[in-house]
mmCIF file of C-alpha atoms in Angstrom:
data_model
loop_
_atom_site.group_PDB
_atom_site.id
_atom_site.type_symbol
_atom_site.label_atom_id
_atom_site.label_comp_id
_atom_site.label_asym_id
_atom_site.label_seq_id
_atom_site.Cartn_x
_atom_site.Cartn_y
_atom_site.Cartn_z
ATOM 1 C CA UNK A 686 69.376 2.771 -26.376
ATOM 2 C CA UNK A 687 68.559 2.390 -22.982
ATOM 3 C CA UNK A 688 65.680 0.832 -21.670
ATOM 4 C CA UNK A 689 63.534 2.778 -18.994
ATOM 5 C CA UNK A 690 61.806 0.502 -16.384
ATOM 6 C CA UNK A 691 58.363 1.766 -14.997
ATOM 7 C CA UNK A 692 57.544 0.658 -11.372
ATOM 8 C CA UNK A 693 53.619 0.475 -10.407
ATOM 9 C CA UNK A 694 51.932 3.363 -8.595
ATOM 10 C CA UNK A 695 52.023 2.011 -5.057
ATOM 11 C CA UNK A 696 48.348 1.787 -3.796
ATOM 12 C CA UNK A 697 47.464 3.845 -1.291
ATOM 13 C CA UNK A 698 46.692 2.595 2.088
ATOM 14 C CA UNK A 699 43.340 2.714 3.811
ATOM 15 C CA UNK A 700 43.358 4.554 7.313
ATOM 16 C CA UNK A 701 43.260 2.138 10.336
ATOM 17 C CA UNK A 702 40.050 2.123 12.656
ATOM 18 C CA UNK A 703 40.076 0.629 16.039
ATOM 19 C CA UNK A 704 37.700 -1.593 16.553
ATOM 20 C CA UNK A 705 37.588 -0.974 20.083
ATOM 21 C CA UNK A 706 36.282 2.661 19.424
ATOM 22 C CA UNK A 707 32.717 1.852 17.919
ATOM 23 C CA UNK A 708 31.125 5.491 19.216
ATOM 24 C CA UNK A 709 34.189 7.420 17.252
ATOM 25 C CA UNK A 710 34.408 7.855 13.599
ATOM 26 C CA UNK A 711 36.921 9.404 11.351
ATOM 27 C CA UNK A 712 36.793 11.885 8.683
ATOM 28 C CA UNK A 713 38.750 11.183 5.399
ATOM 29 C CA UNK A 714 39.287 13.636 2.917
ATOM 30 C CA UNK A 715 37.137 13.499 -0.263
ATOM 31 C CA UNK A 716 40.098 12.770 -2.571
ATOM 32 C CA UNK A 717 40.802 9.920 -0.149
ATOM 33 C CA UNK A 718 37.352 8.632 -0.283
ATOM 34 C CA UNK A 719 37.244 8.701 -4.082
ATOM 35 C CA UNK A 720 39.876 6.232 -4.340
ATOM 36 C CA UNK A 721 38.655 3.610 -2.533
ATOM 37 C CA UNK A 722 37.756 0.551 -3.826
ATOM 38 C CA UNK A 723 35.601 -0.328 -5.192
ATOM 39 C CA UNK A 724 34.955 2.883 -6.589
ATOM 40 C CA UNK A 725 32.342 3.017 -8.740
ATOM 41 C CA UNK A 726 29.689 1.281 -6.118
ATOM 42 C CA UNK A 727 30.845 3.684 -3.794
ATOM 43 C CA UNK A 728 30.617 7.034 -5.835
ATOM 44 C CA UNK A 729 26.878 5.274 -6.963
ATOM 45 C CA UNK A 730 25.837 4.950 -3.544
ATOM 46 C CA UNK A 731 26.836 7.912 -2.454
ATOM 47 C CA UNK A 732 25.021 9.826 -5.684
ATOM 48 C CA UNK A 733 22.054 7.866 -4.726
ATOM 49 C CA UNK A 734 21.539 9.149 -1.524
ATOM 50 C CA UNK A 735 21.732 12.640 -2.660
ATOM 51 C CA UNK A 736 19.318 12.420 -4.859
ATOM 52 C CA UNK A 737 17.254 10.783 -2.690
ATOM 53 C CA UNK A 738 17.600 13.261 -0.659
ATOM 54 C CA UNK A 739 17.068 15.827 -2.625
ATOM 55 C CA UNK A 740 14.158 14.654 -4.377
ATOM 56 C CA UNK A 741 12.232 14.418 -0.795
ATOM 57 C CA UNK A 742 13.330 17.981 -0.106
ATOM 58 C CA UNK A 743 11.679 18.930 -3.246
ATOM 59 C CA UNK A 744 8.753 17.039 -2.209
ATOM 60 C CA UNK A 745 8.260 18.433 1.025
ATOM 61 C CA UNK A 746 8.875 21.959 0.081
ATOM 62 C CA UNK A 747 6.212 22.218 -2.885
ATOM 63 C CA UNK A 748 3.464 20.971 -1.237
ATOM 64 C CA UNK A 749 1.438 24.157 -0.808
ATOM 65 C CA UNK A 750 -0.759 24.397 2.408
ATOM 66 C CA UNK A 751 -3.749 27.050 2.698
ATOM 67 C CA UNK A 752 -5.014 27.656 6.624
ATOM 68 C CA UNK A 753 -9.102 27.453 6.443
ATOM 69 C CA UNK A 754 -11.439 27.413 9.512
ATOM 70 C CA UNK A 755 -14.313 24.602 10.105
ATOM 71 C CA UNK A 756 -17.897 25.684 9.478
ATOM 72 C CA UNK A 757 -19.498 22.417 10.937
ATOM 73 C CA UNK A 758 -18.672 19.468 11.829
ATOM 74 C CA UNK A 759 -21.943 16.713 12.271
ATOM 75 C CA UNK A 760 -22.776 13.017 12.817
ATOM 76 C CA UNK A 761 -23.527 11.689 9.229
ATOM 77 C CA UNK A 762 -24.253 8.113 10.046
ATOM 78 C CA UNK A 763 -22.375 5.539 12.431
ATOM 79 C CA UNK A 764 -18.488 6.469 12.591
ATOM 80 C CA UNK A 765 -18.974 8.923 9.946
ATOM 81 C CA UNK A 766 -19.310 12.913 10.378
ATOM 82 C CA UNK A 767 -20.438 15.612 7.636
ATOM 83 C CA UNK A 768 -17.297 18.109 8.122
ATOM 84 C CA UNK A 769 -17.693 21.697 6.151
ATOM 85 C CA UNK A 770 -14.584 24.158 5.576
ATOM 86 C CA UNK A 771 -14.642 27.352 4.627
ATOM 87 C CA UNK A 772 -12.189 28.451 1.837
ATOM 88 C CA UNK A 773 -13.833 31.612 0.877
ATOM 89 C CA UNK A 774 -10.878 33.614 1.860
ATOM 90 C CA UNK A 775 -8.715 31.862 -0.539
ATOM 91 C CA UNK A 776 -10.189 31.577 -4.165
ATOM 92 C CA UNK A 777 -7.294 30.108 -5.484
ATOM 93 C CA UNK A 778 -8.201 26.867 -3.493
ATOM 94 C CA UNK A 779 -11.543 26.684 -4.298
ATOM 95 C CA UNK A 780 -10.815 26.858 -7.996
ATOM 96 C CA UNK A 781 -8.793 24.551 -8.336
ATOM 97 C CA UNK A 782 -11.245 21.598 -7.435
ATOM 98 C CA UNK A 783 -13.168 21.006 -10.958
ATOM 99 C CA UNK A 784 -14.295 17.692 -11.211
ATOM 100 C CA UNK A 785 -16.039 15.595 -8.848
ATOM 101 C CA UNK A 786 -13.940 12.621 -7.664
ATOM 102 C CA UNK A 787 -11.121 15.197 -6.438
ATOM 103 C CA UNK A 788 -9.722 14.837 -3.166
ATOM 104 C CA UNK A 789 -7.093 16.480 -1.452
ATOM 105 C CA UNK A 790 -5.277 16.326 1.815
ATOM 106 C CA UNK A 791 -6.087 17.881 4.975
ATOM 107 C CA UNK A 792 -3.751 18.518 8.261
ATOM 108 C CA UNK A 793 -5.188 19.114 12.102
ATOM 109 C CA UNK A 794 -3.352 21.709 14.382
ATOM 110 C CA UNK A 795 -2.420 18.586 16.871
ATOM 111 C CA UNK A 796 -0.993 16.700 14.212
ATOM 112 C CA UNK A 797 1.715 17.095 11.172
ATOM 113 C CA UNK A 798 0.328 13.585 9.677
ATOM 114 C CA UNK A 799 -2.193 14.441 6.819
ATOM 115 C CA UNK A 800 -5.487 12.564 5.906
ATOM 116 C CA UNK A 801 -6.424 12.631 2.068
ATOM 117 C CA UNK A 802 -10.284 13.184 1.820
ATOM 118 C CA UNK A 803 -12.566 12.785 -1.288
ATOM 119 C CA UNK A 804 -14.301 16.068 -2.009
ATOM 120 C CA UNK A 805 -18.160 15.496 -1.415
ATOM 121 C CA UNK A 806 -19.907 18.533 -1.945
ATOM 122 C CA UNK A 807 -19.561 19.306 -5.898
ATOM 123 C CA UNK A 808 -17.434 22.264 -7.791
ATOM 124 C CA UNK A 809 -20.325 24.127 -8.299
ATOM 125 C CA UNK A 810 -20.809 25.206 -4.741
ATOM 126 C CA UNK A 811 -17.162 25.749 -4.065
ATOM 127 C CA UNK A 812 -17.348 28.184 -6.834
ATOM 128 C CA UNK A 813 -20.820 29.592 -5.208
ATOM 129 C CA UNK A 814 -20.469 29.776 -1.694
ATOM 130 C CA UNK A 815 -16.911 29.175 -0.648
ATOM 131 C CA UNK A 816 -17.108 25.646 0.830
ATOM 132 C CA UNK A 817 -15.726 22.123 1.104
ATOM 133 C CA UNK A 818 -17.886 19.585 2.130
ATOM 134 C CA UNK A 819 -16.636 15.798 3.078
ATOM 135 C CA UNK A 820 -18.043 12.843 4.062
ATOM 136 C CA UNK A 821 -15.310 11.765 7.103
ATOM 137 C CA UNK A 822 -14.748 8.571 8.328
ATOM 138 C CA UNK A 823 -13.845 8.475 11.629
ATOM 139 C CA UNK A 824 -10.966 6.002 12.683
ATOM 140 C CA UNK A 825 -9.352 5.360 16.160
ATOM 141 C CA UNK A 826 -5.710 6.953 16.112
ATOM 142 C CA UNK A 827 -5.631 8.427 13.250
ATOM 143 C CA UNK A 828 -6.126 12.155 11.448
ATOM 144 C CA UNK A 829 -9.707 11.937 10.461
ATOM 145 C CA UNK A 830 -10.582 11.021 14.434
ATOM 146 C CA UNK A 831 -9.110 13.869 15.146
ATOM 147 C CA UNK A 832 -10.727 15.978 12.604
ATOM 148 C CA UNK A 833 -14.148 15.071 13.371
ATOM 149 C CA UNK A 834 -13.545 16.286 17.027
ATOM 150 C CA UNK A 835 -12.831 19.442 15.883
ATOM 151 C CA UNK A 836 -15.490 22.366 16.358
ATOM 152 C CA UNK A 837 -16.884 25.326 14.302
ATOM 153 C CA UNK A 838 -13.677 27.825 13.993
ATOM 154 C CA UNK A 839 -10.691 25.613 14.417
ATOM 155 C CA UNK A 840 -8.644 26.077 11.571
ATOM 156 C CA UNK A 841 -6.921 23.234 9.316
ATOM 157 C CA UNK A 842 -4.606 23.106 7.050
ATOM 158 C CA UNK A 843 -5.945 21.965 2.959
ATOM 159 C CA UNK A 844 -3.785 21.605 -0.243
ATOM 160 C CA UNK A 845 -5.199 22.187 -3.859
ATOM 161 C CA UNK A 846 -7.702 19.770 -5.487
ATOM 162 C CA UNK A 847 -5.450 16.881 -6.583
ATOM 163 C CA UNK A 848 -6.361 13.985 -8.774
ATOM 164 C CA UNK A 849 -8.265 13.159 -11.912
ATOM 165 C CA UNK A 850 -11.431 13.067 -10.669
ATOM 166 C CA UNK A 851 -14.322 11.114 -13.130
ATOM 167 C CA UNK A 852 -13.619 11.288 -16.784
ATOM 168 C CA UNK A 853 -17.414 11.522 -17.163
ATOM 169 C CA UNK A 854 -15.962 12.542 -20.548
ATOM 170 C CA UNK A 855 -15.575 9.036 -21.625
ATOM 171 C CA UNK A 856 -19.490 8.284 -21.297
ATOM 172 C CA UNK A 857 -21.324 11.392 -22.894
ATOM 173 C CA UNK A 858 -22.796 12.316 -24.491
ATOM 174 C CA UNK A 859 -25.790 10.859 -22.700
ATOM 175 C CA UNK A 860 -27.771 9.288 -25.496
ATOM 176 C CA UNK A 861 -24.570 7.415 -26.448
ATOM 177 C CA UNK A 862 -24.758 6.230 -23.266
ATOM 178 C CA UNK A 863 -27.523 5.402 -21.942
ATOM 179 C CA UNK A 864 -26.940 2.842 -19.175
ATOM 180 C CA UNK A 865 -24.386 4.301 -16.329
ATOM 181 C CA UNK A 866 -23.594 1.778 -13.091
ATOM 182 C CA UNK A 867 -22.631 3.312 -10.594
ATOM 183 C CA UNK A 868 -21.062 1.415 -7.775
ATOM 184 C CA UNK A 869 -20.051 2.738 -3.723
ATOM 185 C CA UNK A 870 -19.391 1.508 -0.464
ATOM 186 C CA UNK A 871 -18.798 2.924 2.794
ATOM 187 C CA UNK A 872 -17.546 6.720 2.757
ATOM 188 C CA UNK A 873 -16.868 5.813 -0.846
ATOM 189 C CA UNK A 874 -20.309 7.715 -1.509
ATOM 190 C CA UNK A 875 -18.655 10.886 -1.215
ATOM 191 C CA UNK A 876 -17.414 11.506 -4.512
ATOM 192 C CA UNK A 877 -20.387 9.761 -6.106
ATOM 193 C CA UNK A 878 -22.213 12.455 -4.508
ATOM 194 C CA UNK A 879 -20.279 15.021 -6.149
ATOM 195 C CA UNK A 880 -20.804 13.459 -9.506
ATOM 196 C CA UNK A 881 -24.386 13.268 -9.083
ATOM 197 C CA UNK A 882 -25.126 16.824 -7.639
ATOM 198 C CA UNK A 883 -22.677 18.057 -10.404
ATOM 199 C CA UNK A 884 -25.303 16.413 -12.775
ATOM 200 C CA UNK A 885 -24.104 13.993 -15.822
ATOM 201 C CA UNK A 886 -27.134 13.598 -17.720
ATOM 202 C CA UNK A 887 -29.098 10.957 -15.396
ATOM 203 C CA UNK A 888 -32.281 12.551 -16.025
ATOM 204 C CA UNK A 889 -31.051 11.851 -20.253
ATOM 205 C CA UNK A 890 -30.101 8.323 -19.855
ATOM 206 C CA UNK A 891 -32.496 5.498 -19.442
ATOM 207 C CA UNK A 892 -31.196 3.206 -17.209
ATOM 208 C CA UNK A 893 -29.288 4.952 -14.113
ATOM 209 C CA UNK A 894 -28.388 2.391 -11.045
ATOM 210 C CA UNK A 895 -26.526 3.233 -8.364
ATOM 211 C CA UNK A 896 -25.645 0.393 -5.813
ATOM 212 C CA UNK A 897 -24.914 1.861 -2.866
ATOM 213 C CA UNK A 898 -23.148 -0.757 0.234
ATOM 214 C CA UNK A 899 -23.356 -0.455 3.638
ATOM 215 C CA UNK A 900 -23.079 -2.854 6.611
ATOM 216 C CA UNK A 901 -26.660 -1.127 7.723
ATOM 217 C CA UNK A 902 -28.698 1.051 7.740
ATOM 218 C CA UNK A 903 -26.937 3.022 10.344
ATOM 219 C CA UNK A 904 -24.129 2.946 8.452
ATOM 220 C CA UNK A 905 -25.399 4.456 5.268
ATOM 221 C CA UNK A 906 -24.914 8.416 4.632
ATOM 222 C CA UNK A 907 -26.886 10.477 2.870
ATOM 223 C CA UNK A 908 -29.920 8.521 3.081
ATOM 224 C CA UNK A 909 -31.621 11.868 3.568
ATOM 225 C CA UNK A 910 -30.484 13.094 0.083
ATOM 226 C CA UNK A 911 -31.926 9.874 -1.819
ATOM 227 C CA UNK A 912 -35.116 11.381 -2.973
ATOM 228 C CA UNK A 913 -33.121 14.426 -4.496
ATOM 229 C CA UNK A 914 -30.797 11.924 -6.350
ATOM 230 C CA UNK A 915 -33.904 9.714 -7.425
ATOM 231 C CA UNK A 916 -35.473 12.625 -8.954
ATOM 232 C CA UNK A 917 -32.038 13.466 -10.584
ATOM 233 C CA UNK A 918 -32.677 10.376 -12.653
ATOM 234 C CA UNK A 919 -30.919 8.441 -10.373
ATOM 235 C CA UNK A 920 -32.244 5.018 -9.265
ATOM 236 C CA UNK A 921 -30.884 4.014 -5.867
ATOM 237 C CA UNK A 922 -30.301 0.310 -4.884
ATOM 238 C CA UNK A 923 -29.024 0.076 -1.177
ATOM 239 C CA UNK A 924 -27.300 -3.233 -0.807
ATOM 240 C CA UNK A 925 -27.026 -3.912 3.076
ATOM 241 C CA UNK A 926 -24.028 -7.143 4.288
ATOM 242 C CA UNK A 927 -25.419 -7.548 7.812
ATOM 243 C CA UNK A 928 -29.271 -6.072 8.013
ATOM 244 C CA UNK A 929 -31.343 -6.187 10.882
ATOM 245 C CA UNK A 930 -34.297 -8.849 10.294
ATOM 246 C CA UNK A 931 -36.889 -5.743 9.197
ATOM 247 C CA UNK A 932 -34.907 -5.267 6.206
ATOM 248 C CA UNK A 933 -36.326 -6.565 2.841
ATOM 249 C CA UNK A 934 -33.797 -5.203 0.309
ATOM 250 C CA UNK A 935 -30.691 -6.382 -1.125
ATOM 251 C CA UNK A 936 -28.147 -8.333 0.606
ATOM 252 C CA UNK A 937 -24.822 -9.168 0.803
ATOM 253 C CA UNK A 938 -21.927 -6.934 -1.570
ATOM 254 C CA UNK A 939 -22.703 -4.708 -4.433
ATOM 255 C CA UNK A 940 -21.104 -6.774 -6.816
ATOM 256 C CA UNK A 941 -23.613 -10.044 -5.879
ATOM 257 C CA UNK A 942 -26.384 -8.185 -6.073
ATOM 258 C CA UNK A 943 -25.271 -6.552 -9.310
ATOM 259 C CA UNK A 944 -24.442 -9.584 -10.758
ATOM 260 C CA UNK A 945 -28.506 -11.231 -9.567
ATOM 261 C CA UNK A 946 -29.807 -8.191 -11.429
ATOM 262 C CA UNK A 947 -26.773 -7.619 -14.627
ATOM 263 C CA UNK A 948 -29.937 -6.406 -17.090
ATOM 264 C CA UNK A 949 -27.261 -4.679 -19.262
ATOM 265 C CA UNK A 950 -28.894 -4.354 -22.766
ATOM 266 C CA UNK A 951 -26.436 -2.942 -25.004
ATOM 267 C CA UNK A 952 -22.531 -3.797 -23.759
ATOM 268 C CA UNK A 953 -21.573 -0.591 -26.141
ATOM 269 C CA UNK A 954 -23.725 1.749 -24.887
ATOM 270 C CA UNK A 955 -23.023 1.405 -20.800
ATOM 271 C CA UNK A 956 -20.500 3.304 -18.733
ATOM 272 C CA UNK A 957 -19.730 2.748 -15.283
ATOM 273 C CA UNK A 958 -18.227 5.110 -12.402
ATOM 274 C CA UNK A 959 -16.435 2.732 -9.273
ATOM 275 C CA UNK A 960 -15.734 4.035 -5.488
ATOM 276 C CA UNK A 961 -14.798 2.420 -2.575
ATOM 277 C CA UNK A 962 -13.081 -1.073 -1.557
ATOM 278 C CA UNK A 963 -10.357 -2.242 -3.860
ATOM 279 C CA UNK A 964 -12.040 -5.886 -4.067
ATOM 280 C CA UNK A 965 -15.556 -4.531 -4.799
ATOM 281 C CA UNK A 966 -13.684 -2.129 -7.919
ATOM 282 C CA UNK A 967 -12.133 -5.365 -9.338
ATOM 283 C CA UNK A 968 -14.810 -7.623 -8.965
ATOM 284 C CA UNK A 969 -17.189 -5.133 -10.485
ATOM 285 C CA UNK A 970 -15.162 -4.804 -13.212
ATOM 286 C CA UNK A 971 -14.285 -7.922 -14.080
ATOM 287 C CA UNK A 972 -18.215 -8.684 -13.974
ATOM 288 C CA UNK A 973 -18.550 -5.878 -16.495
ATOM 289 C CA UNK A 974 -16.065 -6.433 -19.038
ATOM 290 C CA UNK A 975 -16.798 -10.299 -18.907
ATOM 291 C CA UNK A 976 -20.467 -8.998 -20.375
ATOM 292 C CA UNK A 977 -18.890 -6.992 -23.021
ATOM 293 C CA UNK A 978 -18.413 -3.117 -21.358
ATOM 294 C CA UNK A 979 -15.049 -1.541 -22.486
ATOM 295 C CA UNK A 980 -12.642 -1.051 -20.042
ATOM 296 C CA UNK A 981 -11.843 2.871 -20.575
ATOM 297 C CA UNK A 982 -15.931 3.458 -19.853
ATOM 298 C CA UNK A 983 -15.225 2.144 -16.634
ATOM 299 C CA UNK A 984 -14.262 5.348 -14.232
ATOM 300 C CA UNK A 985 -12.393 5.407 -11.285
ATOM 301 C CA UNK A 986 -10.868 8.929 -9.319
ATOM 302 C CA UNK A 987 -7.679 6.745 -8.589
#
């Protein structure tokens, strides 16, 4: 018997590139690319950046975007505007903002870059009259500037209601609950607004606090809707970091002058709703499970 001797499959050799051509490149077939070594990081890389890819496509191309003209647009307090938009024309958009602590996102004719904006007005009136109300900060450069230079019948651009909103589930019913903190600063006010005006019960709880944070007076919105809240069953503590010398309130953060006052009587009977600065939310927090509040009746719209 005679003994047949296999010889190795040469390897194939890679195409030459001159160096000294760095503005021309050259096209391989794909059978030629496959077997290049190595291989598999190759064929992974090359996977990767197609789905990639694709996956931003998707992205771009779902994002539904409803044209809506401005109703007003008005000086709230210092650097922040009351902005109105009407979406009675499209009752699809309306609808789909439920809870208070929704936001959504919001594009400018001048500008493809879009802002997300905390819904301020609540459901109820979006599901009455047509309208989104927001509570717009107004910031050099950037979307919401532009926004809030905007007059009555410009037209923007709004997606759907996105977000969780305030679980307001997780603290009722209200005489199982009867302490709710409620915690804001800046333009953070905007969705605690919305919870309040969609009513949660205040006036059936005991022991309502909201401290509200502002660097002044001037800076603080909705001072003009304070009595309305109060007699919501709302009790409104206005903590002020850098007061003029007339002012006799609190000072400093939220979370100081929450922690001077704490009075929390029954750990397993208070909820609390958070809004604005990432430091403030954690601090808070911290402050409130440390006296014995559970974590999951602590809300947040993020």
């Amino acid at each position: 018997m005679s003994l047949i001797t296999l010889s190795p499959t040469p390897t194939p050799r890679l195409p030459r590139i001159r160096s000294h051509a760095p503005c021309r490149s050259q096209s391989f077939p794909m059978t030629t690319l496959l077997r290049l070594k190595p291989q598999p990081l190759l064929f992974h890389l090359f996977r990767r950046q197609l789905s990639v890819s694709a996956a931003a496509a998707v992205r771009q191309d779902t994002t539904a975007w409803t044209s809506a003209p401005l109703l007003t647009v008005s000086p709230a307090a210092e650097s922040l505007f009351n902005v109105t938009i009407d979406v009675s024309d499209s009752p699809d958009l309306a609808a789909s903002y439920t809870k208070a602590g929704q936001y959504l996102q919001l594009k400018v004719p001048v500008s493809e870059k879009p802002s997300f904006l905390a819904i301020a007005s609540p459901p109820s009136l979006a599901a009455a009259k047509g309208v989104f109300e927001f509570l717009v900060k107004s910031v050099a450069g950037s979307t919401a500037e532009l926004l809030c230079g905007l007059q009555k019948g410009d037209v923007v651009e709004l997606t759907p209601a996105m977000g969780k909103g305030f679980e307001i589930d997780q603290i009722s019913p209200p005489q199982d609950y009867k302490t709710v903190l409620i915690f804001a600063t800046g333009s953070g006010i905007s969705s605690i607004r919305s919870l309040i005006e969609s009513g949660f019960g205040a006036d059936k709880r005991s022991d309502v606090r909201l401290y509200y944070g502002a660097r002044n007076l001037k800076r603080m919105a909705y001072q003009d809707r304070f009595k309305e809240w109060e007699l919501s069953g709302v009790e409104i503590v206005p903590v002020l970091s850098q007061p003029d010398q007339t002012w006799t309130g609190e000072q400093g953060y939220v979370q100081a002058a929450f922690a001077r006052a704490k009075k929390i009587f029954s750990p397993q009977s208070t909820g609390a709703v958070l809004c604005g600065q990432k430091p403030m939310a954690e601090e808070v927090t911290s402050l409130l499970v440390a006296d014995g509040v559970s974590a999951e009746k602590i809300l947040k719209n993020f």
